[in-house]
């Protein structure tokens, strides 16, 4: 087999060696790193997430650390959601837009201290973006990528594993809130969060040299509940209606077209990047929207497909941005990005590898 990197343009996860020992079989590029996307048995990985507990190397969710007197203002200027009420030790899911009101990211913003915020980002260079916006505005803060690597524990048994690791206080953590913790001298922030609707925690590892130690400590603690490796699971996230920035969005997607309209606060001041454009887009009504589609395809098939043509009344009406076999609905499902004229209940055809499959549009989430 051929080798790829690692080098300065393809950074290695601090959990990389452990994921290799676990038998990782696939990766996806993300923030100039590789995110594990399978360990070779998709149905077992899905089952652990739905019924048990799964541990994920999500260190590709890099942190952009903003520290300095203007940190709060910089976080707000970059976010189209009102951050004025955020408390220290709280996170919020926020859309970030460019000056056109087009999404550039959907991070979790963590308030670490009065003068320190982290943006826990999806795939795009927000370090460069943040530095440029802050400098152009004359705002004062250091903006860096810290040595922080999230490890997620997800699934209905995740709370048991987190309680075994840290104590019962984790049971009282509210969604997106976090606390400092230490295990075997490893510095962490423990948050109730994660990219699934099955519940769970994220351990923000703050010392990359301890990556293998942390992986093995979590693996051991989770053994009674059958923990095993997994990853942000395409089947579960599609069933649950979670957005994949860059997967379900393109270079024209606004928050209103990406199910994130409820996180836009149009009353924010004009200094917030994109807010003026969003006021106009909101008044006019967005051109497209994301809906679900249920295909007349009842054959379980592994894998996960993206950006197929969607036809309505014989004309191209948009794209199916993702699609998968749904183990719980026992049908192929996906998201479609289509014009606003198309509504739930309408029928379409999705062209996959030259073959048209009929389907019906529906609301999200599926489950
Ligand atoms: N964890 C961390 N950082 C991340 C992600 C993560 N950065 C990038 C990416 N994922 C951001 N995307 C999401 C998308 C959805 C959610 C979290 C991160 C999410 N949404 C809930 C929902 O839609 O129901 C709650 C949102 C709310 O109402 O506030 O959890 O996974 N560290």
Coordinates of C-alpha atoms and ligand atoms in Angstrom, one line a residue:
X1 CA 0.0 0.0 0.0
X2 CA 1.2 3.5 -0.7
X3 CA 2.0 5.9 2.1
X4 CA 0.6 9.5 2.5
X5 CA 2.4 12.1 4.6
X6 CA 2.3 13.0 7.5
X7 CA 4.0 16.4 6.9
X8 CA 3.3 20.0 7.8
X9 CA 0.4 20.0 5.3
X10 CA -1.2 16.8 6.6
X11 CA -1.1 16.7 10.3
X12 CA -1.5 13.5 12.2
X13 CA -4.1 13.0 14.9
X14 CA -2.7 12.5 18.4
X15 CA -4.9 9.3 18.5
X16 CA -3.7 8.1 15.1
X17 CA -1.6 5.2 16.3
X18 CA -4.4 3.9 18.5
X19 CA -7.0 4.1 15.7
X20 CA -4.6 2.1 13.5
X21 CA -4.3 -0.6 16.3
X22 CA -8.2 -0.6 16.4
X23 CA -8.2 -1.5 12.7
X24 CA -9.3 1.8 11.1
X25 CA -10.1 1.1 7.4
X26 CA -11.1 4.5 6.0
X27 CA -10.4 8.2 6.5
X28 CA -11.8 11.5 5.3
X29 CA -9.8 14.7 4.9
X30 CA -10.8 17.5 7.3
X31 CA -8.9 20.6 8.4
X32 CA -5.7 19.3 6.8
X33 CA -5.9 16.1 8.9
X34 CA -7.5 12.7 8.4
X35 CA -10.6 11.7 10.3
X36 CA -11.3 8.0 10.8
X37 CA -14.5 7.1 9.0
X38 CA -14.7 3.4 9.4
X39 CA -13.3 0.4 11.3
X40 CA -14.6 -2.0 8.7
X41 CA -18.0 -3.0 10.1
X42 CA -20.5 -0.1 9.5
X43 CA -23.5 -2.0 11.0
X44 CA -21.6 -2.8 14.3
X45 CA -20.4 0.8 14.5
X46 CA -23.9 2.1 14.0
X47 CA -25.3 -0.4 16.6
X48 CA -22.8 0.6 19.2
X49 CA -23.9 4.2 18.8
X50 CA -27.6 3.5 18.9
X51 CA -27.6 0.9 21.7
X52 CA -24.3 1.2 23.5
X53 CA -21.3 3.5 23.5
X54 CA -18.8 4.4 20.9
X55 CA -15.5 6.4 21.0
X56 CA -14.4 8.7 18.2
X57 CA -11.2 10.4 17.2
X58 CA -12.6 13.8 16.3
X59 CA -9.4 15.7 16.8
X60 CA -10.0 17.2 13.3
X61 CA -12.4 19.5 15.0
X62 CA -9.6 22.0 15.6
X63 CA -9.8 24.8 18.1
X64 CA -9.3 28.4 17.1
X65 CA -8.2 30.1 20.3
X66 CA -8.9 33.8 20.7
X67 CA -7.3 35.3 23.7
X68 CA -7.1 39.0 24.6
X69 CA -9.0 42.1 25.6
X70 CA -11.2 42.0 22.5
X71 CA -11.8 38.3 22.4
X72 CA -15.5 38.5 23.1
X73 CA -16.0 41.2 20.4
X74 CA -14.1 39.1 17.9
X75 CA -16.2 36.0 18.6
X76 CA -19.3 38.0 18.1
X77 CA -18.2 39.7 15.0
X78 CA -17.5 36.3 13.5
X79 CA -20.9 34.8 14.7
X80 CA -24.4 35.6 13.4
X81 CA -25.9 34.2 16.7
X82 CA -26.1 36.5 19.7
X83 CA -23.3 35.5 22.1
X84 CA -24.0 38.2 24.7
X85 CA -25.5 35.8 27.2
X86 CA -22.9 33.1 27.0
X87 CA -21.3 32.1 30.3
X88 CA -17.8 30.9 31.1
X89 CA -17.8 27.1 30.8
X90 CA -20.7 27.2 28.2
X91 CA -20.7 26.4 24.5
X92 CA -23.1 27.5 21.8
X93 CA -23.6 26.2 18.3
X94 CA -23.3 29.1 15.9
X95 CA -23.4 29.8 12.2
X96 CA -20.5 31.9 10.8
X97 CA -21.0 33.7 7.5
X98 CA -19.0 35.7 5.0
X99 CA -20.1 39.2 3.9
X100 CA -22.7 37.6 1.5
X101 CA -24.4 35.8 4.4
X102 CA -23.0 32.6 3.0
X103 CA -22.0 30.0 5.6
X104 CA -18.3 29.6 6.2
X105 CA -18.5 27.4 9.3
X106 CA -20.8 26.0 12.0
X107 CA -18.6 25.8 15.1
X108 CA -19.3 25.3 18.7
X109 CA -18.1 28.5 20.4
X110 CA -16.7 27.8 23.9
X111 CA -16.3 30.6 26.4
X112 CA -13.2 29.6 28.3
X113 CA -12.7 32.8 30.3
X114 CA -13.9 36.4 30.1
X115 CA -11.0 37.1 27.7
X116 CA -10.7 33.7 26.0
X117 CA -13.0 32.0 23.4
X118 CA -12.4 28.8 21.4
X119 CA -14.1 28.1 18.1
X120 CA -14.4 24.4 17.7
X121 CA -14.6 24.3 14.0
X122 CA -15.8 22.2 11.1
X123 CA -13.7 21.9 7.9
X124 CA -12.4 25.3 6.7
X125 CA -9.5 27.6 7.6
X126 CA -11.2 29.7 10.3
X127 CA -7.8 30.5 11.9
X128 CA -6.8 32.5 8.9
X129 CA -10.4 34.0 8.5
X130 CA -10.5 35.1 12.2
X131 CA -7.0 36.6 12.2
X132 CA -7.8 38.6 9.1
X133 CA -11.2 39.9 10.3
X134 CA -9.8 40.8 13.7
X135 CA -6.7 42.6 12.3
X136 CA -8.7 44.5 9.7
X137 CA -11.0 45.8 12.5
X138 CA -8.1 46.7 14.8
X139 CA -9.3 44.3 17.4
X140 CA -6.8 43.0 19.9
X141 CA -6.3 39.4 20.7
X142 CA -3.9 36.5 19.9
X143 CA -5.5 34.0 17.6
X144 CA -3.8 30.6 17.6
X145 CA -4.4 26.9 17.2
X146 CA -3.8 25.4 20.6
X147 CA -2.7 21.8 21.4
X148 CA -6.3 20.6 21.9
X149 CA -7.8 17.4 20.5
X150 CA -11.4 16.3 21.1
X151 CA -12.3 12.7 21.8
X152 CA -16.0 11.9 21.7
X153 CA -17.9 9.3 23.6
X154 CA -21.4 8.9 22.2
X155 CA -24.4 6.7 22.7
X156 CA -26.9 5.9 25.4
X157 CA -24.2 4.4 27.7
X158 CA -21.8 7.3 27.3
X159 CA -23.0 8.9 30.5
X160 CA -22.1 5.7 32.4
X161 CA -18.6 5.7 30.9
X162 CA -18.1 9.4 31.6
X163 CA -19.3 8.9 35.2
X164 CA -17.0 5.9 35.7
X165 CA -14.1 8.1 34.4
X166 CA -14.8 11.4 36.2
X167 CA -17.5 10.9 38.8
X168 CA -21.2 11.6 39.0
X169 CA -20.9 15.3 38.4
X170 CA -20.8 14.7 34.7
X171 CA -24.5 13.6 35.0
X172 CA -25.4 17.2 35.9
X173 CA -23.6 18.9 33.0
X174 CA -26.0 20.7 30.7
X175 CA -25.9 20.4 26.9
X176 CA -22.8 22.2 25.5
X177 CA -21.5 23.1 29.0
X178 CA -18.1 21.9 30.1
X179 CA -15.7 21.7 33.0
X180 CA -12.0 21.2 33.6
X181 CA -11.0 17.7 34.7
X182 CA -7.9 15.6 35.0
X183 CA -7.4 11.9 34.8
X184 CA -4.0 10.3 35.4
X185 CA -2.5 13.8 35.2
X186 CA -4.0 14.4 31.7
X187 CA -5.6 17.9 31.4
X188 CA -9.0 17.9 29.8
X189 CA -12.2 19.8 29.4
X190 CA -15.2 17.6 29.6
X191 CA -18.3 18.8 27.7
X192 CA -21.7 17.3 27.2
X193 CA -21.8 17.5 23.4
X194 CA -21.1 15.5 20.2
X195 CA -22.2 15.1 16.6
X196 CA -25.0 12.6 17.2
X197 CA -28.5 12.7 18.7
X198 CA -27.7 9.7 21.0
X199 CA -26.2 11.7 23.8
X200 CA -22.7 11.9 25.0
X201 CA -19.6 13.8 25.9
X202 CA -16.5 15.2 24.3
X203 CA -13.1 15.2 26.1
X204 CA -11.0 18.1 24.9
X205 CA -7.5 16.7 25.4
X206 CA -5.1 19.6 26.2
X207 CA -1.8 17.7 26.0
X208 CA -1.3 15.9 22.7
X209 CA 1.5 13.8 24.0
X210 CA -1.0 12.0 26.2
X211 CA -3.3 11.0 23.3
X212 CA -2.6 7.3 23.4
X213 CA -2.9 7.3 27.2
X214 CA -6.3 8.9 27.1
X215 CA -7.6 6.6 24.3
X216 CA -6.6 3.5 26.4
X217 CA -8.1 4.9 29.6
X218 CA -11.4 5.5 27.9
X219 CA -11.3 2.1 26.2
X220 CA -10.7 0.4 29.6
X221 CA -13.4 2.4 31.4
X222 CA -15.9 1.6 28.7
X223 CA -15.3 -2.1 28.6
X224 CA -18.2 -3.0 30.9
X225 CA -20.6 -1.3 28.4
X226 CA -19.0 -2.8 25.3
X227 CA -17.3 0.4 24.1
X228 CA -15.7 0.3 20.7
X229 CA -14.3 2.6 18.1
X230 CA -16.5 4.6 15.8
X231 CA -16.8 8.0 14.1
X232 CA -19.4 10.6 13.3
X233 CA -21.8 8.2 11.8
X234 CA -23.4 9.1 8.5
X235 CA -26.4 6.9 9.0
X236 CA -27.2 8.2 12.4
X237 CA -26.6 11.8 11.5
X238 CA -28.8 11.7 8.4
X239 CA -31.6 10.0 10.4
X240 CA -31.2 12.6 13.1
X241 CA -31.1 15.5 10.6
X242 CA -27.7 16.9 11.7
X243 CA -26.1 19.3 9.1
X244 CA -22.6 18.5 7.7
X245 CA -21.0 21.8 6.8
X246 CA -19.3 21.4 3.4
X247 CA -21.2 18.1 2.9
X248 CA -24.7 19.5 2.7
X249 CA -23.7 23.1 1.9
X250 CA -22.1 24.7 -1.1
X251 CA -20.5 28.1 -1.8
X252 CA -24.0 29.8 -1.9
X253 CA -25.6 28.2 1.2
X254 CA -26.9 30.6 3.7
X255 CA -28.0 29.5 7.3
X256 CA -31.6 29.7 6.1
X257 CA -30.9 27.1 3.4
X258 CA -29.1 24.9 5.9
X259 CA -31.6 24.5 8.7
X260 CA -29.7 27.0 10.8
X261 CA -32.1 30.0 10.5
X262 CA -33.1 29.7 14.1
X263 CA -29.5 30.4 15.2
X264 CA -29.4 33.8 13.3
X265 CA -30.1 36.9 15.4
X266 CA -30.9 39.6 12.9
X267 CA -30.9 42.3 15.7
X268 CA -27.1 42.1 16.0
X269 CA -25.1 45.2 15.1
X270 CA -23.9 45.8 11.6
X271 CA -20.3 45.0 12.6
X272 CA -21.2 41.3 12.6
X273 CA -19.9 39.8 9.4
X274 CA -22.8 38.9 7.1
X275 CA -25.6 40.2 9.2
X276 CA -26.6 43.0 6.8
X277 CA -26.8 40.5 3.9
X278 CA -28.8 38.1 6.1
X279 CA -31.4 40.8 6.8
X280 CA -31.9 41.2 3.1
X281 CA -32.0 37.4 2.4
X282 CA -34.5 36.9 5.3
X283 CA -36.8 39.6 3.9
X284 CA -36.7 38.2 0.4
X285 CA -36.9 34.6 1.4
X286 CA -34.1 32.2 0.7
X287 CA -33.9 30.6 -2.7
X288 CA -33.5 27.0 -1.6
X289 CA -34.0 24.8 1.4
X290 CA -32.8 21.4 2.8
X291 CA -35.5 18.7 3.1
X292 CA -35.4 15.0 3.6
X293 CA -36.1 12.5 0.8
X294 CA -37.2 8.9 1.2
X295 CA -36.4 6.8 -1.8
X296 CA -38.3 3.8 -3.1
X297 CA -35.2 1.7 -2.5
X298 CA -35.4 -0.9 0.2
X299 CA -32.1 -2.7 -0.4
X300 CA -29.6 -2.3 2.4
X301 CA -26.3 -1.1 0.9
X302 CA -23.3 0.1 2.7
X303 CA -21.7 3.4 2.0
X304 CA -22.8 6.9 1.8
X305 CA -23.4 8.9 -1.3
X306 CA -23.4 12.6 -2.1
X307 CA -24.6 15.2 -4.5
X308 CA -26.8 13.4 -7.0
X309 CA -29.2 15.2 -9.3
X310 CA -32.7 15.6 -8.1
X311 CA -35.4 15.9 -10.9
X312 CA -38.9 17.2 -10.5
X313 CA -41.4 17.2 -13.4
X314 CA -38.5 16.2 -15.7
X315 CA -36.2 19.1 -14.8
X316 CA -33.2 19.4 -12.5
X317 CA -34.6 20.7 -9.2
X318 CA -31.5 20.5 -7.0
X319 CA -29.2 17.9 -5.5
X320 CA -29.3 15.1 -3.0
X321 CA -26.4 16.2 -0.8
X322 CA -26.1 12.9 1.1
X323 CA -27.8 9.5 1.2
X324 CA -27.6 6.3 3.1
X325 CA -29.4 3.1 4.1
X326 CA -31.4 3.9 7.2
X327 CA -31.3 0.8 9.5
X328 CA -34.2 2.1 11.5
X329 CA -36.5 3.2 8.7
X330 CA -35.4 0.3 6.5
X331 CA -35.2 2.5 3.4
X332 CA -32.6 4.7 1.6
X333 CA -32.9 8.3 2.8
X334 CA -31.0 11.5 2.3
X335 CA -31.1 15.3 2.4
X336 CA -32.0 17.3 -0.7
X337 CA -31.1 20.9 -1.4
X338 CA -33.9 22.1 -3.6
X339 CA -35.8 25.3 -4.6
X340 CA -38.4 26.6 -2.2
X341 CA -41.2 25.6 -4.6
X342 CA -40.7 22.0 -3.7
X343 CA -42.4 21.0 -0.4
X344 CA -42.6 17.9 1.8
X345 CA -45.0 15.4 0.2
X346 CA -43.8 16.3 -3.4
X347 CA -42.4 13.4 -5.5
X348 CA -39.0 13.6 -7.2
X349 CA -36.5 11.4 -8.9
X350 CA -32.9 11.0 -7.8
X351 CA -30.4 10.0 -10.5
X352 CA -27.8 7.7 -9.1
X353 CA -25.2 6.3 -11.5
X354 CA -27.6 7.0 -14.4
X355 CA -30.5 5.3 -12.8
X356 CA -33.6 7.3 -11.7
X357 CA -35.2 6.3 -8.4
X358 CA -38.5 7.8 -7.3
X359 CA -38.7 9.3 -3.9
X360 CA -40.9 11.6 -1.7
X361 CA -39.7 14.7 0.1
X362 CA -40.3 15.0 3.8
X363 CA -39.4 17.2 6.8
X364 CA -36.2 16.8 8.8
X365 CA -35.2 15.1 11.0
X366 CA -36.3 11.6 9.9
X367 CA -36.2 10.4 13.5
Ligands
LIG1 N1 -18.0 18.8 18.4 C1 -17.1 19.7 18.5 N2 -16.8 20.6 17.5 C2 -17.4 20.5 16.3 C3 -18.4 19.5 16.1 C4 -18.7 18.6 17.2 N3 -17.1 21.3 15.3 C5 -17.6 21.1 14.0 C6 -18.9 20.4 13.9 N4 -19.0 19.4 14.9 C7 -20.0 21.4 14.1 N5 -21.3 20.9 13.8 C8 -22.2 20.5 14.7 C9 -23.5 20.3 14.3 C10 -24.5 20.0 15.2 C11 -24.2 20.0 16.5 C12 -23.0 20.2 17.0 C13 -22.0 20.5 16.1 C14 -25.3 19.7 17.5 N6 -26.5 20.1 17.3 C15 -27.7 19.9 18.1 C16 -28.9 19.8 17.3 O1 -28.9 20.1 16.1 O2 -29.9 19.3 17.8 C17 -27.9 21.1 19.1 C18 -27.9 22.4 18.6 C19 -28.5 23.5 19.5 O3 -29.8 23.5 19.5 O4 -27.8 24.3 20.1 O5 -25.1 19.2 18.6 O6 -19.5 17.7 17.1 N7 -16.4 19.8 19.7

